Amino acid sequence: MTTVAVLVDHRDGAVTRPSLEALTLARTLGTPVAVWLGSAPAADAAALLGEYGATEVRVVDAADARVASRAAAALGAASADADVVLVISTFVTKEIATRLALATGAGVVVDAAGAELVDGKVETFQTVFAATWDVRTRIESDKAIVGIRPNTTIAAPAEAAGAATVVDVEVELPATRERITHVEAVEQGEGVPLAEAPVVVSGGRGTGGDYALVTELAELLGGAVGASRDATDEGWISHEHMVGQTGTTVTPALYVAAGISGAVHHRGGMQASGTIVCINMDPEAPIFEISDFGVVGSLFDVIPQAVARIKEHRGA
Amino acid sequence: MRILVTVKHVPDLQSQRSFTEGRVTRSGDDGTMNELDENAVEAALQLVEAAGEGEVYALTVGGPDAVAAVRKALQLGVHHAIHVSDEAIADSDVFGTATVIAAAVRKVHEEAPLDLVITGMAALDGLTSMLPTALAAELDWSQATLASALSVADGEVTIERHLPDAHETLVAPLPAVVSVTDEANKPRYPNFKLIMAARKAPVAQWSLADLGVDASAVGKAGARTVVVDASPRPAKENRVKITDTGDAGTQLADFLIEKGLA
Ligand SMILES: Cc1cc2nc3c(=O)[nH]c(=O)nc-3n(C[C@H](O)[C@H](O)[C@H](O)COP(=O)(O)OP(=O)(O)OC[C@H]3O[C@@H](n4cnc5c(N)ncnc54)[C@H](O)[C@@H]3O)c2cc1C
Ligand SMILES: Cc1cc2nc3c(=O)[nH]c(=O)nc-3n(C[C@H](O)[C@H](O)[C@H](O)COP(=O)(O)OP(=O)(O)OC[C@H]3O[C@@H](n4cnc5c(N)ncnc54)[C@H](O)[C@@H]3O)c2cc1C
């Protein structure tokens, strides 16, 4: 039987949606166990993990796991018996996965859009080269570590869900040479974080710095606000909103690009989205090449009208 | 101050990138130095300039065409160039690549100690961002990744890193592996004099044997992951493009409603 350890992502004690997506995927590969780094989860969080199929919640009370080598040691101790380890692909978990792989001999694929077992080996799917190619990779080693992108599996509770047993894992974390001397929490906006959002509405230079309309549309669609690099460089909106190859990679069901030209760096971070919509004054802008629905026009005319129509439809 | 910068040869972002038999097609014409490694080169040059002394090495691992990546680094002003190439390296995964780079770093370090290895935040083809961590672990050096600012003093490197949940200041003792983001600096342009000099500058060519690396540990033989299939994604069908003549917002909304997205 394949044991699949899922590193749970949690914020303020709550399990995030990508963690539930990962547990859903884990069930298709084998028996999921959840790994929780930090002080023990509240009863409702542990119960939720059980509902999504975790048979155990293994808690490593390693509050100071911000350094990759320590987090990897904690995850390693809690996943020693696992054939597959799933993490949510982020810059931080990629480092944890790398350290764990070096300690265990596991092969790693990050930014995967899915995984399955073929003849006892894990095979993953990835979209690469700004989502113009699909790649299937086989992990040959006995242990496999996979970084999964949010929004690539539809989270669903397990049919025959039991209660997950909470288990404490004791581990001596290694000393590190690096010291984190200052941590300043980034104020989290309301609503869903960009990487996890089912809908992203992004504004670029074409907004001229006015994010009111972009924000209104995002809120109406239950989504998050994104931005291009030019907009964050201008200081119109904070860096955390930047979508692209060097910013956040997003794969929402719907991506709206307003006043964004569609430079290759930007496309690399959003081209794998389900449906892509753009609003741009310039009919030659490259963003039209990858849009399912493109409007040549001003976002200042188009967005208010679209918002009014959606509200009218919902009221009807 | 002695710094080694890793630079990867990647297909040009603006070109038609593709795979041939599970391997990235790398032709000399469409290949360039990974854009994000310009930030690594710039960071190294600035540190040496600020210290008033020192040397910068550029190192690439790749096939015969990859030499173009270190030539570009020479044009930007690095002092020494190294190209590690060996048929046995082809199809390396991140760990195989890290083994080779680590061996080359050790060879330079043994001649005269290095203070830092600086890498880009990601190679714009593989895009795993795993190499810097794998390299630090292989070398058993300290690690300071995703630096949007860095400084060196008293045998330590101090970096700022912007993570989605927090901004951190991290201090690591030298020698260290540092990766820099594209926010760390604004890369310089090559000047004419350096472009001319770069053409003639020597590039050290090293094989696995020169590095004492066992060929079975790298390349296809050592890879823990293997690409079993690569295919171009089909173009999207039924794409719509309209010009606003007064009701495009309504049409856009109707499109979203019909798709169940609004
Ligand atoms: C190493 C490197 C990494 C990078 N990484 C990223 C990244 O991760 N993410 C990223 O986004 N960029 C990145 N960039 C920058 C990228 O190359 C582009 O410069 C940037 O994406 C352009 O932003 P933009 O589309 O907002 O601006 P522009 O390219 O200036 O486009 C603005 C668009 O708005 C349109 N417009 C103007 N007014 C209106 C209006 N009223 N209504 C509708 N449309 C209007 C214009 O027609 C134009 O097409 C990177 C660059 C480098 C060199
Ligand atoms: C599309 C694609 C997908 C891949 N997926 C995986 C995977 O899932 N797992 C896996 O183990 N391997 C994978 N590989 C192989 C991996 O990309 C290479 O081994 C690569 O050399 C290191 O990883 P990276 O390109 O992702 O580098 P990153 O970690 O993204 O690069 C960071 C920095 O490391 C330096 N660097 C990286 N490679 C070199 C080099 N050859 N020479 C000099 N400096 C370098 C550069 O400074 C670069 O900016 C993949 C390759 C491709 C092309």
PDB file of C-alpha atoms and ligand atoms in Angstrom, chain A residues 108-110 126 128-129 135 137, chain B residues 5-9 19 24 26 34 36-37 40 59-62 92-95 97 101 118-132 225 227, ligand 2:
ATOM      1  CA  VAL A 108      11.427  15.805  -7.092  1.00  0.00           C
ATOM      2  CA  VAL A 109       9.045  17.459  -9.524  1.00  0.00           C
ATOM      3  CA  VAL A 110       7.716  20.884  -8.607  1.00  0.00           C
ATOM      4  CA  GLN A 126       3.514  19.866 -15.900  1.00  0.00           C
ATOM      5  CA  VAL A 128       6.153  24.404 -19.263  1.00  0.00           C
ATOM      6  CA  PHE A 129       7.518  27.141 -21.528  1.00  0.00           C
ATOM      7  CA  VAL A 135       5.356  17.383 -20.064  1.00  0.00           C
ATOM      8  CA  THR A 137       7.794  13.120 -15.949  1.00  0.00           C
TER       9      THR A 137
ATOM     10  CA  VAL B   5      28.406  33.279 -10.427  1.00  0.00           C
ATOM     11  CA  THR B   6      26.451  30.437 -12.034  1.00  0.00           C
ATOM     12  CA  VAL B   7      24.943  31.244 -15.430  1.00  0.00           C
ATOM     13  CA  LYS B   8      22.689  28.917 -17.401  1.00  0.00           C
ATOM     14  CA  HIS B   9      22.308  28.744 -21.164  1.00  0.00           C
ATOM     15  CA  PHE B  19      11.355  19.632 -26.890  1.00  0.00           C
ATOM     16  CA  VAL B  24      14.877  20.825 -24.478  1.00  0.00           C
ATOM     17  CA  ARG B  26      18.990  23.966 -27.504  1.00  0.00           C
ATOM     18  CA  ASN B  34      19.332  33.088 -18.551  1.00  0.00           C
ATOM     19  CA  LEU B  36      17.762  36.269 -14.329  1.00  0.00           C
ATOM     20  CA  ASP B  37      21.467  35.398 -14.140  1.00  0.00           C
ATOM     21  CA  ALA B  40      23.529  37.492 -10.272  1.00  0.00           C
ATOM     22  CA  LEU B  59      30.471  29.141 -14.514  1.00  0.00           C
ATOM     23  CA  THR B  60      28.097  27.341 -16.831  1.00  0.00           C
ATOM     24  CA  VAL B  61      27.259  23.647 -17.134  1.00  0.00           C
ATOM     25  CA  GLY B  62      25.876  22.583 -20.483  1.00  0.00           C
ATOM     26  CA  SER B  92      20.793  15.622 -15.518  1.00  0.00           C
ATOM     27  CA  ASP B  93      18.115  16.430 -12.999  1.00  0.00           C
ATOM     28  CA  VAL B  94      18.547  19.196 -10.436  1.00  0.00           C
ATOM     29  CA  PHE B  95      20.643  16.971  -8.188  1.00  0.00           C
ATOM     30  CA  THR B  97      23.446  19.469 -12.045  1.00  0.00           C
ATOM     31  CA  ILE B 101      28.402  22.648 -10.171  1.00  0.00           C
ATOM     32  CA  ILE B 118      25.704  33.855  -6.456  1.00  0.00           C
ATOM     33  CA  THR B 119      22.949  32.330  -8.618  1.00  0.00           C
ATOM     34  CA  GLY B 120      19.816  33.624 -10.304  1.00  0.00           C
ATOM     35  CA  MET B 121      16.442  33.003  -8.635  1.00  0.00           C
ATOM     36  CA  ALA B 122      15.311  30.637 -11.401  1.00  0.00           C
ATOM     37  CA  ALA B 123      16.387  29.415 -14.793  1.00  0.00           C
ATOM     38  CA  LEU B 124      13.724  30.529 -17.236  1.00  0.00           C
ATOM     39  CA  ASP B 125      13.450  27.057 -18.802  1.00  0.00           C
ATOM     40  CA  GLY B 126      13.461  24.521 -15.936  1.00  0.00           C
ATOM     41  CA  LEU B 127      12.108  27.146 -13.536  1.00  0.00           C
ATOM     42  CA  THR B 128      12.428  24.864 -10.522  1.00  0.00           C
ATOM     43  CA  SER B 129      14.330  27.379  -8.321  1.00  0.00           C
ATOM     44  CA  MET B 130      15.736  24.284  -6.595  1.00  0.00           C
ATOM     45  CA  LEU B 131      19.325  24.475  -7.738  1.00  0.00           C
ATOM     46  CA  PRO B 132      20.563  27.116  -5.230  1.00  0.00           C
ATOM     47  CA  THR B 225      13.352  12.005 -12.728  1.00  0.00           C
ATOM     48  CA  VAL B 227      10.760  13.154 -18.996  1.00  0.00           C
TER      49      VAL B 227
HETATM   50  C1  LIG C   2      11.114  22.094 -18.562  1.00  0.00           C
HETATM   51  C2  LIG C   2      12.048  21.452 -17.577  1.00  0.00           C
HETATM   52  C3  LIG C   2      11.541  20.872 -16.435  1.00  0.00           C
HETATM   53  C4  LIG C   2      12.392  20.259 -15.490  1.00  0.00           C
HETATM   54  N1  LIG C   2      11.852  19.710 -14.381  1.00  0.00           N
HETATM   55  C5  LIG C   2      12.676  19.125 -13.469  1.00  0.00           C
HETATM   56  C6  LIG C   2      12.151  18.541 -12.287  1.00  0.00           C
HETATM   57  O1  LIG C   2      10.937  18.573 -12.049  1.00  0.00           O
HETATM   58  N2  LIG C   2      13.000  17.947 -11.415  1.00  0.00           N
HETATM   59  C7  LIG C   2      14.345  17.918 -11.627  1.00  0.00           C
HETATM   60  O2  LIG C   2      15.077  17.378 -10.779  1.00  0.00           O
HETATM   61  N3  LIG C   2      14.895  18.478 -12.735  1.00  0.00           N
HETATM   62  C8  LIG C   2      14.084  19.068 -13.662  1.00  0.00           C
HETATM   63  N4  LIG C   2      14.633  19.619 -14.792  1.00  0.00           N
HETATM   64  C9  LIG C   2      16.101  19.604 -14.974  1.00  0.00           C
HETATM   65  C10 LIG C   2      16.716  20.873 -14.360  1.00  0.00           C
HETATM   66  O3  LIG C   2      16.086  22.004 -14.910  1.00  0.00           O
HETATM   67  C11 LIG C   2      18.181  21.011 -14.659  1.00  0.00           C
HETATM   68  O4  LIG C   2      18.879  20.009 -14.023  1.00  0.00           O
HETATM   69  C12 LIG C   2      18.773  22.380 -14.323  1.00  0.00           C
HETATM   70  O5  LIG C   2      20.110  22.508 -14.701  1.00  0.00           O
HETATM   71  C13 LIG C   2      18.637  22.862 -12.863  1.00  0.00           C
HETATM   72  O6  LIG C   2      17.358  23.278 -12.579  1.00  0.00           O
HETATM   73  P1  LIG C   2      16.652  24.624 -13.136  1.00  0.00           P
HETATM   74  O7  LIG C   2      16.919  24.799 -14.570  1.00  0.00           O
HETATM   75  O8  LIG C   2      15.219  24.464 -12.774  1.00  0.00           O
HETATM   76  O9  LIG C   2      17.381  25.735 -12.340  1.00  0.00           O
HETATM   77  P2  LIG C   2      16.853  26.741 -11.207  1.00  0.00           P
HETATM   78  O10 LIG C   2      16.980  26.112  -9.894  1.00  0.00           O
HETATM   79  O11 LIG C   2      15.540  27.336 -11.585  1.00  0.00           O
HETATM   80  O12 LIG C   2      18.005  27.814 -11.425  1.00  0.00           O
HETATM   81  C14 LIG C   2      18.475  28.702 -10.436  1.00  0.00           C
HETATM   82  C15 LIG C   2      19.844  29.190 -10.827  1.00  0.00           C
HETATM   83  O13 LIG C   2      20.765  28.109 -10.836  1.00  0.00           O
HETATM   84  C16 LIG C   2      21.778  28.333 -11.809  1.00  0.00           C
HETATM   85  N5  LIG C   2      21.811  27.199 -12.751  1.00  0.00           N
HETATM   86  C17 LIG C   2      20.858  26.266 -12.981  1.00  0.00           C
HETATM   87  N6  LIG C   2      21.273  25.382 -13.907  1.00  0.00           N
HETATM   88  C18 LIG C   2      22.525  25.754 -14.277  1.00  0.00           C
HETATM   89  C19 LIG C   2      23.489  25.264 -15.197  1.00  0.00           C
HETATM   90  N7  LIG C   2      23.245  24.184 -15.946  1.00  0.00           N
HETATM   91  N8  LIG C   2      24.673  25.913 -15.321  1.00  0.00           N
HETATM   92  C20 LIG C   2      24.943  27.008 -14.571  1.00  0.00           C
HETATM   93  N9  LIG C   2      24.061  27.526 -13.687  1.00  0.00           N
HETATM   94  C21 LIG C   2      22.870  26.909 -13.536  1.00  0.00           C
HETATM   95  C22 LIG C   2      21.450  29.618 -12.493  1.00  0.00           C
HETATM   96  O14 LIG C   2      22.172  30.659 -11.871  1.00  0.00           O
HETATM   97  C23 LIG C   2      19.958  29.778 -12.232  1.00  0.00           C
HETATM   98  O15 LIG C   2      19.522  31.121 -12.240  1.00  0.00           O
HETATM   99  C24 LIG C   2      13.779  20.222 -15.724  1.00  0.00           C
HETATM  100  C25 LIG C   2      14.287  20.835 -16.877  1.00  0.00           C
HETATM  101  C26 LIG C   2      13.449  21.448 -17.797  1.00  0.00           C
HETATM  102  C27 LIG C   2      14.026  22.112 -18.994  1.00  0.00           C
END
